[in-house]
Short mmCIF file of C-alpha atoms in Angstrom, two decimals:
data_model
loop_
_atom_site.label_atom_id
_atom_site.label_comp_id
_atom_site.label_asym_id
_atom_site.label_seq_id
_atom_site.Cartn_x
_atom_site.Cartn_y
_atom_site.Cartn_z
CA UNK A 151 -18.49 13.03 -7.26
CA UNK A 152 -18.84 9.57 -5.75
CA UNK A 153 -21.51 9.24 -3.08
CA UNK A 154 -20.39 7.33 0.00
CA UNK A 155 -22.98 6.72 2.69
CA UNK A 156 -22.77 5.37 6.20
CA UNK A 157 -25.39 4.10 8.58
CA UNK A 158 -26.41 4.58 11.22
CA UNK A 159 -25.44 8.20 11.77
CA UNK A 160 -24.95 7.53 15.48
CA UNK A 161 -25.13 4.58 17.81
CA UNK A 162 -25.20 4.07 21.58
CA UNK A 163 -24.30 0.65 22.96
CA UNK A 164 -23.56 -0.78 26.38
CA UNK A 165 -20.08 -1.93 27.31
CA UNK A 166 -19.66 -5.54 26.26
CA UNK A 167 -22.19 -5.37 23.41
CA UNK A 168 -21.11 -6.22 19.91
CA UNK A 169 -22.07 -3.83 17.16
CA UNK A 170 -21.73 -3.23 13.45
CA UNK A 171 -22.27 -0.47 10.96
CA UNK A 172 -22.35 -0.06 7.22
CA UNK A 173 -20.55 1.85 4.51
CA UNK A 174 -22.02 1.88 1.00
CA UNK A 175 -20.22 3.15 -2.07
CA UNK A 176 -20.55 3.06 -5.86
CA UNK A 177 -19.40 -0.36 -7.05
CA UNK A 178 -18.33 0.81 -10.50
CA UNK A 179 -14.65 1.69 -10.89
CA UNK A 180 -13.91 0.47 -7.38
CA UNK A 181 -10.28 0.71 -6.31
CA UNK A 182 -10.07 0.47 -2.52
CA UNK A 183 -12.08 1.14 0.62
CA UNK A 184 -10.53 2.65 3.75
CA UNK A 185 -11.81 2.64 7.33
CA UNK A 186 -10.71 5.20 9.91
CA UNK A 187 -11.37 5.75 13.59
CA UNK A 188 -11.58 9.37 14.70
CA UNK A 189 -11.53 10.00 18.42
CA UNK A 190 -12.40 13.41 19.79
CA UNK A 191 -9.43 15.82 19.90
CA UNK A 192 -7.25 13.38 17.94
CA UNK A 193 -6.47 12.84 14.27
CA UNK A 194 -8.26 10.17 12.22
CA UNK A 195 -6.42 6.86 12.54
CA UNK A 196 -6.30 4.37 9.67
CA UNK A 197 -7.87 1.00 10.57
CA UNK A 198 -8.11 -0.99 7.34
CA UNK A 199 -7.45 -0.77 3.62
CA UNK A 200 -9.60 -3.20 1.67
CA UNK A 201 -9.29 -3.97 -1.99
CA UNK A 202 -10.63 -7.40 -2.96
CA UNK A 203 -14.21 -8.57 -3.03
CA UNK A 204 -14.73 -10.85 -0.06
CA UNK A 205 -11.83 -9.31 1.88
CA UNK A 206 -12.08 -9.68 5.62
CA UNK A 207 -9.63 -7.89 7.89
CA UNK A 208 -9.23 -7.94 11.64
CA UNK A 209 -7.46 -5.81 14.21
CA UNK A 210 -8.06 -6.93 17.78
CA UNK A 211 -11.81 -6.77 18.44
CA UNK A 212 -12.52 -4.84 15.24
CA UNK A 213 -13.06 -6.48 11.88
CA UNK A 214 -14.33 -5.44 8.48
CA UNK A 215 -15.72 -7.13 5.39
CA UNK A 216 -15.99 -5.95 1.82
CA UNK A 217 -18.45 -6.62 -1.00
CA UNK A 218 -17.34 -4.75 -4.10
CA UNK A 219 -20.05 -6.19 -6.36
CA UNK A 220 -22.88 -4.71 -4.35
CA UNK A 221 -20.86 -1.80 -2.99
CA UNK A 222 -20.83 -2.15 0.77
CA UNK A 223 -18.51 -2.79 3.69
CA UNK A 224 -19.35 -3.71 7.26
CA UNK A 225 -17.34 -2.79 10.33
CA UNK A 226 -17.83 -5.01 13.38
CA UNK A 227 -16.77 -4.38 16.96
CA UNK A 228 -16.91 -7.34 19.31
CA UNK A 229 -17.39 -6.68 23.02
CA UNK A 230 -17.42 -2.88 22.78
CA UNK A 231 -15.39 -0.94 25.32
CA UNK A 232 -15.65 2.75 26.29
CA UNK A 233 -12.35 3.40 24.50
CA UNK A 234 -14.03 2.34 21.24
CA UNK A 235 -16.15 5.49 21.41
CA UNK A 236 -15.28 7.48 18.29
CA UNK A 237 -16.51 8.42 14.86
CA UNK A 238 -15.85 5.71 12.30
CA UNK A 239 -15.25 6.95 8.78
CA UNK A 240 -15.09 5.05 5.55
CA UNK A 241 -13.60 6.42 2.35
CA UNK A 242 -13.77 5.21 -1.23
CA UNK A 243 -10.35 5.41 -2.83
CA UNK A 244 -10.64 6.73 -6.38
CA UNK A 245 -7.81 5.17 -8.37
CA UNK A 246 -5.43 5.41 -5.43
CA UNK A 247 -5.37 9.17 -5.16
CA UNK A 248 -8.50 10.99 -4.09
CA UNK A 249 -10.68 9.74 -1.30
CA UNK A 250 -14.38 10.36 -0.97
CA UNK A 251 -15.41 10.12 2.66
CA UNK A 252 -18.72 9.10 4.11
CA UNK A 253 -20.30 11.26 6.83
CA UNK A 254 -19.25 8.82 9.55
CA UNK A 255 -20.93 6.78 12.27
CA UNK A 256 -20.58 8.19 15.77
CA UNK A 257 -20.32 5.37 18.30
CA UNK A 258 -20.78 5.90 22.04
CA UNK A 259 -20.06 2.99 24.35
CA UNK A 260 -21.66 3.42 27.76
CA UNK A 261 -19.91 1.87 30.78
CA UNK B 251 5.33 6.77 12.58
CA UNK B 252 4.19 9.39 10.13
CA UNK B 253 3.80 12.78 11.69
CA UNK B 254 1.54 15.39 10.11
CA UNK B 255 1.66 18.66 11.98
CA UNK B 256 -0.80 21.49 11.60
CA UNK B 257 0.36 24.86 12.85
CA UNK B 258 -2.64 25.72 15.05
CA UNK B 259 -5.31 23.72 16.87
CA UNK B 260 -7.60 26.72 17.26
CA UNK B 261 -7.72 29.95 15.31
CA UNK B 262 -10.04 32.94 15.41
CA UNK B 263 -10.01 35.43 12.56
CA UNK B 264 -12.21 38.23 11.27
CA UNK B 265 -14.22 38.45 8.08
CA UNK B 266 -12.10 39.72 5.20
CA UNK B 267 -8.75 38.69 6.69
CA UNK B 268 -6.28 36.60 4.73
CA UNK B 269 -5.74 33.37 6.66
CA UNK B 270 -2.90 30.87 6.33
CA UNK B 271 -3.16 27.30 7.59
CA UNK B 272 0.13 25.44 7.55
CA UNK B 273 0.77 21.70 7.35
CA UNK B 274 4.06 19.83 7.51
CA UNK B 275 4.71 16.09 7.12
CA UNK B 276 7.93 14.29 7.95
CA UNK B 277 7.71 11.11 5.84
CA UNK B 278 8.67 12.39 2.40
CA UNK B 279 5.14 11.75 1.10
CA UNK B 280 4.36 12.93 -2.41
CA UNK B 281 0.65 13.51 -1.86
CA UNK B 282 -0.86 16.11 0.44
CA UNK B 283 -4.50 17.08 0.97
CA UNK B 284 -6.65 19.70 2.65
CA UNK B 285 -10.15 18.84 3.87
CA UNK B 286 -12.81 20.57 5.85
CA UNK B 287 -15.19 18.77 8.15
CA UNK B 288 -18.65 20.06 8.96
CA UNK B 289 -21.32 18.29 11.02
CA UNK B 290 -23.23 15.70 9.05
CA UNK B 291 -21.17 16.22 5.90
CA UNK B 292 -18.01 14.21 6.49
CA UNK B 293 -14.63 15.26 5.15
CA UNK B 294 -14.75 17.29 1.96
CA UNK B 295 -11.68 17.75 -0.21
CA UNK B 296 -10.65 21.35 -0.83
CA UNK B 297 -7.33 21.01 -2.67
CA UNK B 298 -4.64 18.41 -3.11
CA UNK B 299 -1.11 18.17 -4.43
CA UNK B 300 0.87 15.27 -5.88
CA UNK B 301 4.20 17.03 -6.09
CA UNK B 302 6.04 20.21 -5.31
CA UNK B 303 4.53 23.26 -6.99
CA UNK B 304 1.65 21.14 -8.22
CA UNK B 305 -1.96 21.62 -7.07
CA UNK B 306 -5.37 20.34 -8.07
CA UNK B 307 -8.84 21.50 -7.07
CA UNK B 308 -10.90 19.20 -4.94
CA UNK B 309 -14.65 19.26 -4.54
CA UNK B 310 -14.99 22.64 -2.80
CA UNK B 311 -12.08 24.92 -3.81
CA UNK B 312 -14.02 28.19 -3.97
CA UNK B 313 -12.60 30.82 -1.65
CA UNK B 314 -9.37 28.89 -1.06
CA UNK B 315 -5.94 28.60 -2.62
CA UNK B 316 -2.90 26.49 -1.75
CA UNK B 317 0.85 26.60 -1.96
CA UNK B 318 3.38 23.79 -2.09
CA UNK B 319 6.85 25.24 -2.42
CA UNK B 320 8.53 22.36 -0.57
CA UNK B 321 7.63 18.70 -0.54
CA UNK B 322 7.00 18.56 3.19
CA UNK B 323 4.81 21.67 3.45
CA UNK B 324 1.31 22.33 2.11
CA UNK B 325 -0.37 25.60 2.95
CA UNK B 326 -4.07 26.43 2.71
CA UNK B 327 -4.94 30.08 2.15
CA UNK B 328 -8.27 31.76 2.70
CA UNK B 329 -7.94 34.80 0.49
CA UNK B 330 -10.68 36.80 2.22
CA UNK B 331 -12.19 34.88 5.10
CA UNK B 332 -15.95 34.64 5.35
CA UNK B 333 -18.17 33.29 8.12
CA UNK B 334 -19.15 30.25 6.03
CA UNK B 335 -15.52 29.14 6.20
CA UNK B 336 -15.83 28.53 9.92
CA UNK B 337 -15.01 24.83 10.13
CA UNK B 338 -12.56 22.12 11.18
CA UNK B 339 -9.70 21.89 8.68
CA UNK B 340 -7.68 18.70 8.32
CA UNK B 341 -4.45 18.15 6.45
CA UNK B 342 -3.36 14.71 5.27
CA UNK B 343 -0.51 13.11 3.40
CA UNK B 344 0.11 9.80 1.64
CA UNK B 345 2.68 8.02 -0.48
CA UNK B 346 2.50 8.63 -4.21
CA UNK B 347 0.19 6.59 -6.44
CA UNK B 348 2.93 4.08 -7.10
CA UNK B 349 2.58 3.13 -3.42
CA UNK B 350 -0.85 1.64 -4.18
CA UNK B 351 -3.82 1.71 -1.81
CA UNK B 352 -1.99 3.78 0.73
CA UNK B 353 -3.91 5.24 3.67
CA UNK B 354 -3.86 8.95 4.26
CA UNK B 355 -2.24 10.18 7.46
CA UNK B 356 -3.93 13.10 9.16
CA UNK B 357 -2.95 16.00 11.32
CA UNK B 358 -4.88 16.87 14.46
CA UNK B 359 -6.93 19.51 12.69
CA UNK B 360 -7.37 23.26 13.02
CA UNK B 361 -10.67 24.57 14.30
CA UNK B 362 -11.09 27.89 12.56
CA UNK B 363 -13.69 30.44 13.57
CA UNK B 364 -14.39 33.46 11.38
CA UNK B 365 -16.16 36.28 13.21
#
Protein backbone atom coordinates (compact mmCIF):
# COMPACT_ATOMS: atom_id res chain seq x y z
CA UNK A 1 0.00 0.00 0.00
CA UNK A 2 1.36 3.41 -0.94
CA UNK A 3 1.77 5.83 1.95
CA UNK A 4 0.49 9.33 1.23
CA UNK A 5 1.00 11.93 3.92
CA UNK A 6 -0.26 15.46 4.35
CA UNK A 7 0.80 18.27 6.61
CA UNK A 8 -0.26 20.03 8.62
CA UNK A 9 -3.21 18.04 9.90
CA UNK A 10 -5.15 21.25 10.54
CA UNK A 11 -4.62 24.94 10.03
CA UNK A 12 -6.32 28.13 11.19
CA UNK A 13 -5.69 31.34 9.26
CA UNK A 14 -7.18 34.81 9.20
CA UNK A 15 -9.19 36.02 6.24
CA UNK A 16 -6.84 37.54 3.70
CA UNK A 17 -3.82 35.44 4.72
CA UNK A 18 -2.12 33.26 2.17
CA UNK A 19 -1.40 29.69 3.12
CA UNK A 20 0.05 26.46 1.81
CA UNK A 21 0.17 22.82 2.73
CA UNK A 22 2.01 19.72 1.64
CA UNK A 23 1.26 16.31 0.22
CA UNK A 24 4.06 13.73 0.10
CA UNK A 25 3.88 10.46 -1.78
CA UNK A 26 6.18 7.66 -2.95
CA UNK A 27 8.05 8.90 -6.02
CA UNK A 28 8.59 5.45 -7.52
CA UNK A 29 6.01 4.34 -10.09
CA UNK A 30 4.34 7.74 -10.00
CA UNK A 31 1.37 8.14 -12.33
CA UNK A 32 -0.67 11.17 -11.23
CA UNK A 33 -1.49 13.25 -8.17
CA UNK A 34 -5.00 14.54 -7.48
CA UNK A 35 -6.14 17.35 -5.17
CA UNK A 36 -9.67 17.57 -3.79
CA UNK A 37 -11.55 20.05 -1.66
CA UNK A 38 -14.08 18.56 0.75
CA UNK A 39 -16.48 20.97 2.38
CA UNK A 40 -18.61 19.86 5.30
CA UNK A 41 -21.88 18.18 4.24
CA UNK A 42 -20.80 18.12 0.59
CA UNK A 43 -19.00 15.64 -1.63
CA UNK A 44 -15.26 15.94 -2.34
CA UNK A 45 -14.69 18.20 -5.34
CA UNK A 46 -11.81 17.63 -7.74
CA UNK A 47 -9.40 20.60 -7.91
CA UNK A 48 -6.38 19.45 -9.90
CA UNK A 49 -4.91 16.45 -11.66
CA UNK A 50 -1.14 16.69 -11.93
CA UNK A 51 1.08 14.39 -13.90
CA UNK A 52 4.39 15.97 -14.95
CA UNK A 53 7.31 16.92 -12.78
CA UNK A 54 7.33 20.68 -12.44
CA UNK A 55 3.59 20.96 -13.22
CA UNK A 56 1.94 24.05 -11.84
CA UNK A 57 -1.82 24.45 -12.02
CA UNK A 58 -4.06 27.30 -10.99
CA UNK A 59 -7.77 27.75 -10.35
CA UNK A 60 -8.68 31.22 -9.15
CA UNK A 61 -6.80 31.87 -5.91
CA UNK A 62 -5.72 28.24 -5.54
CA UNK A 63 -2.64 26.79 -7.17
CA UNK A 64 -0.61 23.62 -6.89
CA UNK A 65 2.88 22.47 -7.80
CA UNK A 66 4.31 19.01 -8.29
CA UNK A 67 7.74 17.48 -7.74
CA UNK A 68 7.67 13.85 -8.78
CA UNK A 69 11.39 13.24 -8.22
CA UNK A 70 11.22 14.00 -4.53
CA UNK A 71 7.58 13.01 -4.13
CA UNK A 72 5.73 16.09 -2.96
CA UNK A 73 3.08 18.56 -4.03
CA UNK A 74 2.19 21.92 -2.54
CA UNK A 75 -1.24 23.52 -2.53
CA UNK A 76 -1.33 27.30 -2.16
CA UNK A 77 -4.27 29.53 -1.36
CA UNK A 78 -3.78 33.25 -1.90
CA UNK A 79 -5.85 35.67 0.16
CA UNK A 80 -7.86 33.03 2.03
CA UNK A 81 -11.60 33.56 2.36
CA UNK A 82 -14.05 31.92 4.78
CA UNK A 83 -15.51 29.91 1.89
CA UNK A 84 -12.10 28.24 1.48
CA UNK A 85 -12.67 26.48 4.79
CA UNK A 86 -12.64 22.76 3.98
CA UNK A 87 -10.56 19.63 4.17
CA UNK A 88 -8.05 19.40 1.35
CA UNK A 89 -7.23 15.88 0.23
CA UNK A 90 -4.50 14.65 -2.05
CA UNK A 91 -4.47 11.24 -3.68
CA UNK A 92 -1.76 9.32 -5.46
CA UNK A 93 -3.13 7.74 -8.62
CA UNK A 94 -1.79 4.21 -9.01
CA UNK A 95 -1.58 3.53 -12.74
CA UNK A 96 -4.79 5.44 -13.40
CA UNK A 97 -7.10 3.20 -11.44
CA UNK A 98 -6.77 3.05 -7.68
CA UNK A 99 -6.21 6.12 -5.60
CA UNK A 100 -4.44 6.22 -2.27
CA UNK A 101 -5.62 9.20 -0.27
CA UNK A 102 -3.76 11.18 2.32
CA UNK A 103 -5.48 11.96 5.64
CA UNK A 104 -6.22 15.53 4.58
CA UNK A 105 -5.48 19.03 5.84
CA UNK A 106 -8.39 20.74 7.57
CA UNK A 107 -8.32 24.48 6.85
CA UNK A 108 -10.35 27.00 8.85
CA UNK A 109 -10.40 30.59 7.64
CA UNK A 110 -11.49 33.00 10.35
CA UNK A 111 -13.32 36.18 9.30
CA UNK B 1 -21.97 17.50 -14.54
CA UNK B 2 -21.43 14.02 -13.21
CA UNK B 3 -23.95 13.03 -10.62
CA UNK B 4 -23.17 10.30 -8.10
CA UNK B 5 -26.11 9.59 -5.86
CA UNK B 6 -25.99 7.63 -2.63
CA UNK B 7 -29.29 6.31 -1.37
CA UNK B 8 -29.10 7.63 2.20
CA UNK B 9 -27.29 10.48 3.94
CA UNK B 10 -27.78 8.99 7.39
CA UNK B 11 -28.49 5.43 8.42
CA UNK B 12 -28.79 3.72 11.78
CA UNK B 13 -28.68 -0.06 11.99
CA UNK B 14 -28.21 -2.70 14.65
CA UNK B 15 -25.37 -5.13 15.17
CA UNK B 16 -25.85 -8.28 13.11
CA UNK B 17 -28.15 -6.71 10.52
CA UNK B 18 -27.43 -7.01 6.81
CA UNK B 19 -26.99 -3.49 5.45
CA UNK B 20 -27.16 -2.31 1.85
CA UNK B 21 -25.65 0.98 0.70
CA UNK B 22 -26.61 1.93 -2.83
CA UNK B 23 -24.78 4.16 -5.30
CA UNK B 24 -25.85 5.28 -8.77
CA UNK B 25 -23.93 7.36 -11.31
CA UNK B 26 -25.35 8.94 -14.44
CA UNK B 27 -22.27 9.41 -16.65
CA UNK B 28 -21.74 5.91 -18.01
CA UNK B 29 -18.48 5.57 -16.05
CA UNK B 30 -16.77 2.20 -16.12
CA UNK B 31 -15.09 2.50 -12.73
CA UNK B 32 -16.87 2.65 -9.39
CA UNK B 33 -15.44 2.67 -5.87
CA UNK B 34 -16.50 2.39 -2.25
CA UNK B 35 -14.49 4.11 0.49
CA UNK B 36 -14.89 4.67 4.17
CA UNK B 37 -13.63 7.75 5.95
CA UNK B 38 -12.65 7.75 9.60
CA UNK B 39 -11.10 10.64 11.54
CA UNK B 40 -7.37 10.96 11.00
CA UNK B 41 -7.25 8.10 8.50
CA UNK B 42 -8.40 9.63 5.23
CA UNK B 43 -10.37 7.71 2.65
CA UNK B 44 -9.72 3.98 2.60
CA UNK B 45 -10.71 1.83 -0.35
CA UNK B 46 -13.07 -1.05 0.45
CA UNK B 47 -13.95 -2.44 -2.99
CA UNK B 48 -13.90 -1.27 -6.57
CA UNK B 49 -15.25 -2.36 -9.93
CA UNK B 50 -14.05 -1.71 -13.47
CA UNK B 51 -17.01 -3.24 -15.25
CA UNK B 52 -20.38 -4.83 -14.79
CA UNK B 53 -20.26 -7.98 -12.68
CA UNK B 54 -16.61 -7.35 -11.95
CA UNK B 55 -15.25 -6.54 -8.47
CA UNK B 56 -11.87 -6.25 -6.83
CA UNK B 57 -10.91 -6.01 -3.17
CA UNK B 58 -9.47 -2.76 -1.95
CA UNK B 59 -7.39 -2.23 1.16
CA UNK B 60 -10.03 -3.08 3.77
CA UNK B 61 -12.59 -5.53 2.29
CA UNK B 62 -13.16 -7.63 5.40
CA UNK B 63 -16.79 -7.67 6.48
CA UNK B 64 -18.02 -6.20 3.20
CA UNK B 65 -19.15 -7.42 -0.20
CA UNK B 66 -20.30 -5.60 -3.32
CA UNK B 67 -22.59 -6.08 -6.27
CA UNK B 68 -22.49 -4.53 -9.72
CA UNK B 69 -25.30 -5.96 -11.81
CA UNK B 70 -25.70 -2.79 -13.91
CA UNK B 71 -23.08 -0.34 -15.06
CA UNK B 72 -24.62 2.62 -13.28
CA UNK B 73 -25.17 0.96 -9.89
CA UNK B 74 -22.65 -0.26 -7.32
CA UNK B 75 -23.91 -1.63 -4.03
CA UNK B 76 -21.95 -2.10 -0.82
CA UNK B 77 -23.18 -4.83 1.51
CA UNK B 78 -22.36 -5.27 5.16
CA UNK B 79 -23.10 -8.94 5.64
CA UNK B 80 -23.46 -8.75 9.43
CA UNK B 81 -22.99 -5.21 10.68
CA UNK B 82 -20.65 -4.61 13.59
CA UNK B 83 -20.00 -1.49 15.64
CA UNK B 84 -16.54 -1.04 14.10
CA UNK B 85 -18.26 -0.43 10.77
CA UNK B 86 -19.73 2.81 12.06
CA UNK B 87 -18.25 5.30 9.62
CA UNK B 88 -18.80 7.69 6.71
CA UNK B 89 -19.10 5.75 3.44
CA UNK B 90 -18.35 7.42 0.12
CA UNK B 91 -19.04 6.13 -3.36
CA UNK B 92 -17.12 7.39 -6.39
CA UNK B 93 -16.98 6.82 -10.11
CA UNK B 94 -14.54 7.59 -12.92
CA UNK B 95 -13.98 6.96 -16.59
CA UNK B 96 -12.20 3.75 -17.51
CA UNK B 97 -8.40 3.53 -17.55
CA UNK B 98 -8.32 4.48 -21.21
CA UNK B 99 -9.55 7.90 -20.08
CA UNK B 100 -6.17 8.52 -18.43
CA UNK B 101 -5.64 10.48 -15.22
CA UNK B 102 -9.33 10.94 -14.66
CA UNK B 103 -10.55 12.36 -11.36
CA UNK B 104 -13.00 10.39 -9.30
CA UNK B 105 -16.43 11.92 -8.77
CA UNK B 106 -17.96 11.42 -5.35
CA UNK B 107 -21.38 11.12 -3.84
CA UNK B 108 -22.37 13.07 -0.75
CA UNK B 109 -21.64 10.15 1.55
CA UNK B 110 -23.67 8.00 3.91
CA UNK B 111 -23.05 8.35 7.62
CA UNK B 112 -23.73 4.90 9.00
CA UNK B 113 -24.12 4.19 12.69
CA UNK B 114 -24.21 0.62 13.97
CA UNK B 115 -25.69 0.30 17.45
